[in-house]
Coordinates of C-alpha atoms and ligand atoms in Angstrom, one line a residue:
M75 CA 6.0 52.2 -124.1
R76 CA 5.2 52.7 -120.3
Y77 CA 4.2 49.6 -118.4
T78 CA 1.5 51.6 -116.9
T79 CA -0.3 51.5 -120.2
L80 CA -0.3 47.7 -120.0
A81 CA -1.3 47.6 -116.4
E82 CA -4.4 49.9 -116.9
A83 CA -5.6 47.6 -119.8
F84 CA -5.0 44.5 -117.7
E85 CA -7.0 46.0 -114.9
K86 CA -9.9 46.7 -117.3
L87 CA -9.7 43.1 -118.8
E88 CA -9.7 41.6 -115.4
H89 CA -13.0 43.3 -114.5
T90 CA -14.7 42.7 -117.8
P91 CA -16.5 39.5 -118.0
S92 CA -18.0 40.0 -121.4
Y93 CA -16.3 38.3 -124.4
L94 CA -17.0 41.1 -126.9
E95 CA -16.0 43.9 -124.6
K96 CA -12.8 42.2 -123.7
N97 CA -12.0 41.8 -127.2
S98 CA -12.4 45.4 -128.0
L99 CA -10.1 46.2 -125.0
I100 CA -7.5 44.0 -126.4
V101 CA -8.0 45.5 -130.0
D102 CA -7.7 48.9 -128.5
L103 CA -4.4 47.9 -126.8
L104 CA -2.8 46.3 -129.8
K105 CA -3.7 49.3 -132.0
R106 CA -2.0 51.7 -129.4
T107 CA 1.1 49.5 -129.4
P108 CA 4.2 50.6 -131.4
A109 CA 5.4 47.7 -133.8
E110 CA 8.6 47.5 -132.0
E111 CA 6.7 46.7 -128.7
M112 CA 4.4 44.4 -130.2
E113 CA 6.0 41.0 -129.2
R114 CA 6.5 42.1 -125.9
V115 CA 3.0 43.2 -125.4
V116 CA 1.4 40.1 -126.8
L117 CA 3.5 37.9 -124.8
F118 CA 2.6 39.7 -121.6
L119 CA -1.0 39.6 -122.4
L120 CA -0.8 35.7 -122.5
G121 CA 1.1 36.1 -119.2
R122 CA 4.8 35.2 -119.8
P123 CA 7.7 36.8 -121.5
W124 CA 8.2 33.8 -123.7
P125 CA 5.8 31.8 -125.8
A126 CA 3.7 28.9 -124.3
Y127 CA 5.6 26.2 -125.8
V128 CA 8.7 27.1 -124.1
S129 CA 9.0 25.1 -120.8
K130 CA 10.6 27.8 -118.7
E131 CA 9.8 28.7 -115.1
T132 CA 11.0 32.0 -113.4
G133 CA 12.1 29.8 -110.5
V134 CA 10.7 32.4 -108.2
G135 CA 8.4 31.0 -105.5
L136 CA 5.9 32.9 -103.3
Q137 CA 8.3 33.3 -100.4
Q138 CA 10.8 35.0 -102.5
L139 CA 8.3 37.2 -103.9
K140 CA 7.2 38.1 -100.6
K141 CA 10.7 39.2 -99.9
A142 CA 10.8 41.3 -102.9
I143 CA 7.7 43.1 -101.6
V144 CA 9.2 43.6 -98.3
Q145 CA 12.3 45.1 -99.7
A146 CA 10.3 47.4 -102.0
S147 CA 7.7 48.6 -99.7
G148 CA 9.4 48.7 -96.4
Y149 CA 6.7 46.7 -94.6
S150 CA 7.7 43.7 -92.5
P151 CA 7.3 40.0 -93.5
P152 CA 4.4 39.5 -90.9
D153 CA 2.6 42.5 -92.4
V154 CA 2.8 40.9 -95.8
D155 CA 1.6 37.5 -94.5
K156 CA -1.3 39.2 -92.7
L157 CA -2.5 41.0 -95.8
M158 CA -2.1 37.8 -97.9
K159 CA -4.3 36.1 -95.6
Q160 CA -6.9 38.7 -96.0
V161 CA -6.9 39.1 -99.7
G162 CA -5.4 35.8 -101.1
D163 CA -3.6 37.3 -103.9
L164 CA 0.0 38.3 -103.8
G165 CA -0.6 40.6 -106.7
E166 CA -3.2 42.7 -104.6
V167 CA -0.9 42.6 -101.5
A168 CA 1.8 44.3 -103.7
E169 CA -0.7 46.7 -105.1
Q170 CA -1.9 47.7 -101.5
L171 CA 1.5 47.9 -100.0
S172 CA 2.9 49.8 -102.8
A173 CA 0.1 52.5 -102.4
K174 CA 1.2 53.2 -98.7
K175 CA 4.9 52.5 -99.3
K176 CA 6.8 53.1 -96.1
Q177 CA 10.1 53.4 -98.2
V178 CA 10.2 56.8 -99.6
T179 CA 12.5 56.6 -102.9
L180 CA 14.0 59.9 -103.9
F181 CA 14.5 58.9 -107.3
T182 CA 12.3 56.2 -109.2
E183 CA 12.3 55.5 -112.9
Q184 CA 9.1 55.2 -114.7
L185 CA 8.7 51.7 -115.5
T186 CA 8.7 50.6 -119.3
V187 CA 7.3 47.5 -121.0
K188 CA 10.9 46.7 -122.1
K189 CA 12.3 47.0 -118.6
V190 CA 9.7 44.7 -117.0
F191 CA 10.1 42.4 -119.8
E192 CA 13.8 42.1 -119.6
N193 CA 13.9 41.6 -115.8
I194 CA 11.3 39.0 -115.9
K195 CA 12.7 37.2 -119.0
Q196 CA 16.1 37.1 -117.2
L197 CA 14.8 35.1 -114.1
P198 CA 15.3 31.5 -115.4
E199 CA 18.7 32.5 -116.5
I200 CA 19.9 33.6 -113.1
T201 CA 21.5 30.4 -111.6
G202 CA 24.5 29.6 -109.3
E203 CA 25.4 30.9 -106.0
G204 CA 23.4 33.8 -104.6
S205 CA 20.9 33.3 -107.4
V206 CA 17.8 33.4 -105.0
D207 CA 18.9 36.8 -103.8
R208 CA 19.6 38.2 -107.3
K209 CA 16.2 37.2 -108.4
I210 CA 14.8 38.9 -105.4
A211 CA 16.6 41.9 -106.2
S212 CA 15.6 42.2 -109.8
I213 CA 12.0 41.8 -108.9
A214 CA 12.3 44.4 -106.1
E215 CA 13.9 46.7 -108.5
L216 CA 10.9 46.6 -110.5
L217 CA 8.6 47.0 -107.6
T218 CA 10.6 50.1 -106.2
S219 CA 9.6 52.0 -109.4
S220 CA 6.0 50.5 -109.8
T221 CA 2.8 52.4 -109.2
P222 CA 0.4 50.3 -107.1
L223 CA -1.3 48.8 -110.3
E224 CA 2.0 48.0 -111.9
A225 CA 3.2 46.3 -108.8
K226 CA 0.0 44.1 -109.0
F227 CA 0.6 42.8 -112.4
V228 CA 4.5 42.6 -112.1
V229 CA 3.9 40.2 -109.1
R230 CA 1.1 38.2 -111.0
T231 CA 3.4 37.8 -114.0
V232 CA 6.2 36.5 -112.1
I233 CA 3.8 34.1 -110.5
G234 CA 2.5 33.1 -113.8
D235 CA -1.0 33.6 -112.9
L236 CA -2.2 36.9 -114.5
R237 CA -5.9 36.3 -114.0
I238 CA -7.2 38.7 -116.9
G239 CA -8.9 35.9 -118.7
V240 CA -7.0 36.2 -122.2
A241 CA -6.5 32.9 -123.6
E242 CA -4.5 32.3 -127.1
G243 CA -7.7 31.7 -128.9
R244 CA -8.9 35.4 -128.4
L245 CA -5.7 36.8 -129.9
R246 CA -6.7 35.5 -133.4
D247 CA -9.8 37.7 -133.5
A248 CA -8.2 40.7 -131.8
I249 CA -5.2 40.7 -134.1
A250 CA -7.5 40.3 -137.1
S251 CA -9.7 43.2 -136.1
A252 CA -6.7 45.5 -135.0
F253 CA -5.1 45.3 -138.1
N254 CA -8.0 44.7 -140.5
V255 CA -6.8 41.2 -141.8
R256 CA -8.8 38.0 -142.2
P257 CA -9.0 35.8 -139.1
E258 CA -8.2 32.8 -141.3
V259 CA -4.8 34.3 -142.1
V260 CA -3.8 35.1 -138.7
E261 CA -5.0 31.7 -137.7
Y262 CA -2.7 29.9 -140.4
A263 CA 0.2 32.0 -139.4
Y264 CA -0.3 31.0 -135.9
M265 CA -0.5 27.4 -136.9
L266 CA 2.9 27.5 -138.6
T267 CA 4.6 29.4 -135.9
T268 CA 2.6 28.7 -132.5
D269 CA 3.4 32.1 -131.5
Y270 CA 1.0 35.0 -131.5
S271 CA 3.8 37.6 -130.7
I272 CA 5.5 36.9 -133.9
V273 CA 2.3 36.9 -135.9
A274 CA 1.2 40.3 -134.3
K275 CA 4.6 41.8 -135.0
A276 CA 4.5 40.6 -138.6
V277 CA 1.1 41.8 -139.2
A278 CA 1.9 45.2 -137.4
T279 CA 4.8 45.8 -139.8
G280 CA 3.7 44.3 -143.1
G281 CA -0.1 43.8 -142.9
E282 CA -1.6 40.7 -144.6
K283 CA 1.4 40.4 -146.8
G284 CA 3.6 40.3 -143.9
L285 CA 1.6 37.5 -142.5
E286 CA 1.6 35.4 -145.7
K287 CA 5.4 35.6 -145.8
L288 CA 5.8 34.1 -142.2
G289 CA 6.6 30.5 -142.6
V290 CA 7.8 27.5 -140.2
I291 CA 10.9 28.0 -138.1
V292 CA 13.1 25.1 -137.1
G293 CA 12.8 25.1 -133.3
H294 CA 9.1 26.5 -133.2
P295 CA 6.6 23.8 -133.0
V296 CA 4.1 23.7 -135.8
N297 CA 0.5 22.8 -135.2
P298 CA 0.2 19.1 -136.4
M299 CA -2.2 18.2 -139.4
L300 CA -5.1 16.1 -138.0
A301 CA -7.2 13.2 -139.5
Q302 CA -10.9 12.9 -140.0
R303 CA -12.7 9.6 -139.5
A304 CA -14.0 7.2 -142.0
E305 CA -16.7 4.7 -141.5
T306 CA -15.7 2.2 -144.3
I307 CA -13.0 1.3 -146.6
D308 CA -15.5 2.2 -149.4
E309 CA -15.8 5.8 -148.1
V310 CA -12.0 6.2 -148.1
L311 CA -11.7 5.1 -151.6
E312 CA -14.6 7.4 -152.6
R313 CA -13.2 10.3 -151.0
M314 CA -9.6 9.7 -152.3
K315 CA -10.6 8.9 -155.8
G316 CA -10.0 5.2 -155.9
K317 CA -6.5 5.0 -154.5
A318 CA -4.6 6.3 -151.4
A319 CA -1.6 5.6 -149.2
F320 CA -2.4 3.4 -146.2
E321 CA -0.2 3.6 -143.2
I322 CA -0.5 1.7 -139.8
K323 CA -2.2 3.9 -137.2
L324 CA -0.2 3.7 -134.1
D325 CA -1.7 4.6 -130.6
G326 CA 0.9 6.7 -128.9
I327 CA 2.0 10.2 -128.4
R328 CA 2.1 12.5 -131.5
V329 CA 5.7 13.9 -131.7
Q330 CA 7.3 16.6 -133.8
V331 CA 11.0 16.5 -134.0
H332 CA 13.0 19.6 -134.8
K333 CA 16.7 19.1 -135.6
D334 CA 18.9 22.1 -135.9
G335 CA 22.6 21.2 -136.0
D336 CA 23.3 19.3 -132.9
K337 CA 20.1 20.3 -131.2
V338 CA 17.1 18.0 -131.2
S339 CA 13.8 19.0 -129.7
L340 CA 10.4 17.0 -129.4
F341 CA 7.2 18.7 -129.3
T342 CA 3.9 17.2 -128.6
R343 CA 0.6 17.9 -130.4
R344 CA -0.2 20.4 -127.8
M345 CA 3.0 22.2 -128.6
E346 CA 4.7 21.3 -125.2
D347 CA 8.5 20.6 -125.3
Y348 CA 8.9 16.9 -124.1
T349 CA 12.7 16.7 -125.1
N350 CA 13.6 16.3 -121.4
M351 CA 11.4 13.4 -120.7
F352 CA 12.7 11.4 -123.8
P353 CA 16.5 11.8 -123.6
D354 CA 16.8 8.1 -125.0
L355 CA 15.6 9.3 -128.3
V356 CA 17.8 12.3 -128.7
D357 CA 21.0 10.6 -129.8
P358 CA 19.1 8.1 -132.0
L359 CA 17.4 11.0 -133.7
R360 CA 20.6 12.8 -134.3
Q361 CA 21.8 9.7 -136.3
A362 CA 18.5 8.8 -137.9
L363 CA 18.1 12.2 -139.6
K364 CA 20.7 12.8 -142.3
P365 CA 19.8 16.7 -142.8
K366 CA 21.4 19.4 -140.7
R367 CA 18.1 21.0 -140.3
A368 CA 14.7 19.1 -140.3
I369 CA 11.3 19.0 -139.0
V370 CA 9.7 15.6 -139.0
D371 CA 6.4 14.3 -137.7
G372 CA 5.6 10.7 -136.0
E373 CA 4.1 8.8 -133.3
L374 CA 6.0 7.6 -130.2
V375 CA 4.9 4.2 -128.9
A376 CA 5.9 2.1 -126.0
I377 CA 7.0 -1.5 -126.6
D378 CA 6.6 -4.4 -124.5
K379 CA 10.0 -5.8 -123.8
R380 CA 8.7 -9.4 -123.7
T381 CA 6.5 -9.4 -126.7
G382 CA 8.0 -6.8 -128.6
K383 CA 4.4 -5.5 -129.4
P384 CA 3.1 -2.1 -128.8
M385 CA 1.7 -1.5 -125.3
P386 CA -1.4 0.5 -124.7
F387 CA -1.4 4.3 -125.0
Q388 CA -1.7 4.4 -121.2
E389 CA 1.8 3.0 -120.9
V390 CA 3.3 5.6 -123.1
L391 CA 1.9 8.3 -121.0
K392 CA 3.7 6.8 -118.0
R393 CA 6.9 8.1 -119.8
R394 CA 5.6 11.7 -119.5
R395 CA 7.4 12.6 -116.2
K396 CA 9.7 15.0 -114.9
Y397 CA 11.5 12.5 -112.2
E398 CA 12.9 9.2 -112.2
I399 CA 13.3 9.4 -116.0
K400 CA 16.1 6.8 -116.0
Q401 CA 14.2 4.0 -114.3
T402 CA 11.1 4.5 -116.6
I403 CA 13.3 4.4 -119.7
E404 CA 14.3 0.9 -118.6
Q405 CA 10.7 -0.1 -117.9
I406 CA 8.9 1.4 -120.8
P407 CA 11.3 1.6 -123.7
V408 CA 9.9 4.0 -126.6
E409 CA 10.1 4.0 -130.5
L410 CA 9.4 6.7 -132.8
H411 CA 7.6 5.9 -136.0
L412 CA 8.0 8.8 -138.5
F413 CA 5.4 9.4 -141.0
D414 CA 6.0 13.0 -142.4
V415 CA 8.4 15.6 -143.4
L416 CA 8.1 19.3 -143.0
V417 CA 11.4 20.7 -143.6
S418 CA 14.6 19.2 -144.7
N419 CA 17.6 21.7 -144.8
D420 CA 16.4 24.6 -147.1
S421 CA 13.5 22.7 -148.6
V422 CA 10.1 23.6 -146.7
M423 CA 7.8 21.0 -147.8
L424 CA 4.4 21.9 -146.7
D425 CA 3.1 22.5 -150.0
D426 CA 4.4 19.5 -151.6
S427 CA 2.3 16.5 -152.2
Y428 CA 2.2 13.6 -149.8
V429 CA 4.0 11.4 -152.4
E430 CA 6.7 13.9 -152.5
R431 CA 7.1 14.2 -148.8
R432 CA 7.1 10.4 -148.4
K433 CA 9.8 10.0 -150.9
M434 CA 11.8 12.8 -149.0
L435 CA 11.2 11.1 -145.7
E436 CA 12.6 7.6 -146.9
K437 CA 15.5 9.4 -148.3
I438 CA 16.5 11.4 -145.1
V439 CA 15.8 8.9 -142.4
K440 CA 18.4 6.3 -141.6
P441 CA 16.6 3.8 -139.3
V442 CA 18.0 3.3 -135.9
K443 CA 16.9 -0.3 -134.7
G444 CA 14.3 -0.2 -132.0
K445 CA 14.3 3.5 -131.7
V446 CA 13.6 5.5 -135.1
M447 CA 11.8 4.2 -138.0
V448 CA 9.6 5.1 -141.0
V449 CA 5.9 4.0 -140.6
E450 CA 5.0 1.0 -142.7
Q451 CA 3.0 2.2 -145.8
Q452 CA 1.3 0.8 -148.8
V453 CA -0.4 2.4 -151.6
L454 CA -3.5 0.6 -152.5
S455 CA -6.7 0.6 -154.3
K456 CA -8.3 -2.7 -154.0
P457 CA -10.8 -2.9 -150.9
D458 CA -9.6 -6.7 -150.3
E459 CA -6.0 -5.6 -150.0
I460 CA -6.7 -2.7 -147.7
K461 CA -8.8 -5.0 -145.5
K462 CA -5.9 -7.6 -145.2
F463 CA -3.4 -4.8 -144.4
M464 CA -5.9 -3.4 -141.7
N465 CA -6.4 -6.8 -140.1
W466 CA -2.6 -7.4 -140.1
A467 CA -2.1 -3.9 -138.6
I468 CA -4.7 -4.9 -135.8
E469 CA -3.3 -8.3 -135.3
I470 CA 0.1 -7.0 -134.4
G471 CA -1.4 -4.6 -132.0
H472 CA -2.1 -1.4 -133.6
E473 CA -5.2 0.6 -133.7
G474 CA -6.1 0.6 -137.5
L475 CA -4.9 2.4 -140.7
L476 CA -4.5 6.0 -141.8
A477 CA -5.5 6.7 -145.3
K478 CA -3.7 9.5 -146.8
D479 CA -4.5 11.4 -150.0
L480 CA -1.7 11.1 -152.4
E481 CA -1.8 14.6 -153.7
A482 CA -2.5 16.6 -150.3
S483 CA -0.2 19.1 -148.8
Y484 CA 0.6 19.2 -145.1
R485 CA -2.2 21.3 -143.7
A486 CA -0.8 22.6 -140.3
G487 CA -3.5 22.4 -137.5
R488 CA -6.2 21.3 -139.9
R489 CA -8.5 18.3 -139.7
E490 CA -9.5 17.6 -143.1
F491 CA -10.8 14.7 -145.3
V492 CA -7.3 14.2 -146.9
W493 CA -6.2 12.0 -143.9
L494 CA -8.8 9.6 -142.8
K495 CA -8.6 7.1 -139.8
L496 CA -10.0 3.8 -140.4
K497 CA -10.6 2.2 -136.8
P498 CA -12.7 -0.9 -136.3
M499 CA -13.7 0.4 -132.9
L500 CA -16.7 2.0 -131.7
E501 CA -16.7 5.6 -132.4
T502 CA -15.8 7.6 -129.3
L503 CA -16.5 11.1 -128.2
D504 CA -14.1 13.5 -126.5
L505 CA -16.1 15.7 -124.2
V506 CA -15.0 18.4 -121.7
V507 CA -15.8 17.9 -118.0
V508 CA -17.8 20.9 -116.6
G509 CA -19.5 19.6 -113.5
G510 CA -19.2 16.9 -110.8
L511 CA -21.5 15.1 -108.3
Y512 CA -20.5 13.4 -105.2
G513 CA -21.3 9.7 -105.1
K514 CA -23.1 7.5 -102.4
G515 CA -22.3 4.5 -100.5
K516 CA -19.0 3.0 -101.6
R517 CA -18.5 6.3 -103.7
A518 CA -19.2 8.6 -100.8
G519 CA -16.5 11.2 -100.4
F520 CA -15.6 11.1 -104.1
F521 CA -17.2 12.6 -107.3
G522 CA -19.3 9.6 -108.5
S523 CA -20.3 11.2 -111.9
Y524 CA -19.3 14.0 -114.1
V525 CA -21.3 16.2 -116.3
L526 CA -19.6 16.6 -119.9
A527 CA -20.0 19.2 -122.6
A528 CA -19.2 19.8 -126.2
R529 CA -18.2 23.2 -127.6
D530 CA -20.8 25.2 -129.6
E531 CA -18.6 26.8 -132.1
K532 CA -21.3 29.5 -132.9
S533 CA -21.6 30.8 -129.2
G534 CA -18.2 29.5 -128.1
K535 CA -20.0 28.1 -124.9
F536 CA -19.7 24.5 -123.8
K537 CA -23.0 22.9 -123.6
T538 CA -23.7 19.8 -121.7
V539 CA -24.2 16.4 -123.5
T540 CA -24.2 13.8 -120.7
K541 CA -23.9 12.8 -117.1
C542 CA -21.6 9.8 -116.6
G543 CA -21.2 7.6 -113.6
S544 CA -19.9 4.4 -115.2
G545 CA -16.7 3.1 -116.8
Y546 CA -14.4 4.5 -113.8
T547 CA -12.5 2.0 -111.7
D548 CA -12.2 2.8 -107.8
E549 CA -8.7 4.0 -108.6
D550 CA -9.9 6.3 -111.1
L551 CA -12.5 7.9 -109.0
K552 CA -10.0 8.7 -106.3
E553 CA -7.5 10.1 -108.7
L554 CA -10.1 12.1 -110.6
T555 CA -11.7 13.5 -107.4
K556 CA -8.2 14.6 -106.2
M557 CA -7.5 16.3 -109.5
F558 CA -10.7 18.0 -109.9
E559 CA -11.2 19.2 -106.3
K560 CA -8.2 21.3 -106.9
I561 CA -9.8 23.3 -109.7
Q562 CA -13.4 23.3 -108.5
L563 CA -15.6 26.5 -108.8
K564 CA -18.7 27.2 -106.7
K565 CA -20.8 28.3 -109.7
P566 CA -20.6 27.3 -113.4
H567 CA -17.7 28.8 -115.3
E568 CA -18.7 31.9 -117.7
D569 CA -18.0 29.8 -120.8
V570 CA -20.3 26.9 -119.8
D571 CA -23.9 26.7 -120.5
I572 CA -25.4 24.1 -117.9
E573 CA -28.8 23.3 -116.4
I574 CA -28.0 20.6 -114.3
D575 CA -27.3 21.2 -110.6
C576 CA -23.8 19.9 -109.5
D577 CA -21.9 19.8 -106.5
A578 CA -19.0 21.3 -108.1
Y579 CA -18.2 23.1 -111.3
F580 CA -15.1 23.1 -113.2
E581 CA -13.1 25.4 -115.6
P582 CA -13.6 23.7 -119.0
K583 CA -10.3 22.2 -119.6
I584 CA -10.1 18.5 -118.9
V585 CA -11.2 16.3 -121.7
F586 CA -12.7 12.7 -121.2
E587 CA -12.9 10.1 -124.0
M588 CA -16.3 8.6 -123.8
V589 CA -17.9 5.6 -125.6
Y590 CA -21.7 5.2 -125.5
E591 CA -24.3 3.1 -127.4
E592 CA -26.2 5.8 -129.2
I593 CA -26.6 9.7 -129.4
Q594 CA -30.0 10.9 -128.5
K595 CA -32.0 13.9 -129.5
S596 CA -33.9 15.5 -126.6
P597 CA -32.9 13.3 -123.8
E598 CA -34.6 13.1 -120.5
L599 CA -32.1 15.1 -118.6
K600 CA -32.1 18.7 -119.6
H601 CA -28.9 19.2 -121.7
T602 CA -28.1 22.5 -123.2
S603 CA -26.8 21.1 -126.3
T604 CA -30.3 19.2 -126.8
F605 CA -28.4 16.0 -127.5
G606 CA -27.8 13.2 -124.9
L607 CA -25.9 9.9 -124.9
R608 CA -27.4 6.4 -124.1
F609 CA -25.1 4.3 -121.9
P610 CA -22.1 6.7 -121.7
R611 CA -19.0 5.1 -120.2
Y612 CA -15.8 6.8 -119.4
I613 CA -12.6 5.4 -121.2
R614 CA -9.9 7.8 -120.2
I615 CA -8.5 11.4 -119.8
R616 CA -7.5 12.7 -123.1
E617 CA -4.2 14.3 -121.9
D618 CA -3.3 15.2 -125.3
R619 CA -6.3 17.3 -126.0
R620 CA -7.2 20.7 -125.1
A621 CA -10.8 21.7 -124.5
E622 CA -10.7 23.5 -127.9
E623 CA -9.8 20.4 -129.6
A624 CA -12.7 18.3 -128.0
N625 CA -15.6 17.3 -130.1
T626 CA -18.1 20.2 -131.0
I627 CA -21.9 20.3 -131.1
K628 CA -21.6 20.2 -135.0
D629 CA -19.5 16.9 -134.7
I630 CA -22.2 15.4 -132.6
E631 CA -25.1 16.5 -135.0
D632 CA -22.8 14.9 -137.9
M633 CA -22.5 11.8 -135.9
Y634 CA -26.2 11.7 -135.1
E635 CA -27.0 11.9 -138.8
R636 CA -24.6 9.1 -139.7
Q637 CA -26.1 6.9 -136.9
Q638 CA -29.7 7.6 -138.2
K639 CA -28.6 6.7 -141.6
R640 CA -26.9 3.3 -140.4
K641 CA -30.0 2.4 -138.4
A642 CA -32.1 3.0 -141.4
K643 CA -30.1 0.6 -143.3
V644 CA -30.5 -2.4 -140.8
Ligands
AMP37 P1 -7.0 10.9 -133.5 O1 -6.0 11.3 -132.3 O2 -7.9 9.8 -133.0 O3 -7.7 12.0 -134.0 O4 -6.1 10.3 -134.5 C1 -5.2 11.1 -135.3 C2 -3.7 10.8 -134.6 O5 -3.3 9.5 -134.8 C3 -2.6 11.6 -134.9 O6 -2.7 12.8 -134.3 C4 -1.3 10.6 -134.5 O7 -1.1 11.2 -133.2 C5 -1.8 9.5 -134.6 N1 -1.3 8.6 -135.6 C6 -0.9 7.3 -135.6 N2 -0.4 6.7 -136.6 C7 -0.4 7.9 -137.5 C8 0.1 8.0 -138.8 N3 0.6 6.9 -139.6 N4 -0.2 9.1 -139.6 C9 -0.7 10.1 -139.0 N5 -1.1 10.0 -137.6 C10 -0.8 9.0 -137.0

């Protein structure tokens, strides 16, 4: 397949704002893609020649890319810089200079998808002496054979900023329409593999049956199963037919461990590879997990060295760093509490019941003191005993309990009523930041309040729910302003429905956890969700949540109804 087919499709996608039209462009491209090219085309659509969970970088900066453009076009570095100042996008610079190449090449090959893919995929692997020059040469080789449009997208792919507006979520629908399969089957295959390129290949070669055959792969993160919230112990017992397993709910980072022989990898809930940040866990995990190959699920918590008690969630987050890892291992030791098993050697256990999985987990984990253990659990049916267990869990510093249906399978990526959170705290909302307003007085120069939104699943738009100026410390305001100024837009993002005038608008991607006193219907301020919050207060950034995982309008509707019922009881 020629790369120009892809470049032409990207060009159209870039200039098509409408969701539906974008979708049909992707469908059209997938239909025209031969099965053997499918994985490459899908990965390229998402911007990288490797899936998102692989934390690789090309290691090529703007300066090196400029050199590659100079080599391929025959223009001088000042020419490139001058044009870059004018257009602000190195992709466009490459396009324009390629159109009027000074270097006349007598013999150029037509670029294929495979060639571009292989050259870019190789970049992180080029290391050692002279690696910078070899990387530049590899890109220049592509640019020499590129048409102007191809040059634009080669450069943007190397930078990692394709700007065609294709997020992972879109691929589910596009793959389903292109191959005439049900979107839920596509989605589930993705939940198991976290890689749309594998999903698309399976469907292109085997249809829906091919998809159903896809299973989890050790080394590829699986979308974790999530929990719903329960209001009371009675509700838990009612939903779980009188009896359930109760586990301590720890407040840390969700971690999925993959062991394949000697290789141990840790993935977060957002399917990021965190192995390098927690080298202190790798050896203990090798010892603790008896099978050769396994996938287990757990929560990573930070432990206070003085008291031995768990520290707040914010402390664990401090371990998520790329530098000075050694010092932080000392300051913030972590423990991994395992609560589930998905794979143990040749047994894939997702369809087994909770009881069977727990039995297996206890069998295959040999606890390593202070590092790896199995979560405390009790199977209970009496409200008094559950209450006692919950009070104990809270007393020793945990959040509450998680109730688990004894019969339930492991439902990758699903949030169902078979895992229920029991927390005594006020219910919070996870909302997406879509706008900011500068503060006055002491807060001048900083965003003093933010406008937050929930996603409307029907339209796919983020609709505003509240404007919030409280709960931030002075430090928070400073840090948040710094962060948001980097991603600000002049007008509302195309996915956001907002009627409040803001000083800046943001791409809907940062999630705040918020507390409030009450959900209101038709509040004073004009919110496009038609809901509002009374006394909203900021708690923290939910760094572990993507915008698609924040609360939806439907959640707020449900919470509002529950609130009205509770009020009626008082
Ligand atoms: P939430 O993030 O409030 O939806 O709560 C669900 C999260 O609680 C999971 O994603 C885990 O990170 C965490 N968690 C803590 N303890 C457990 C447990 N025993 N079982 C399952 N999840 C747990």
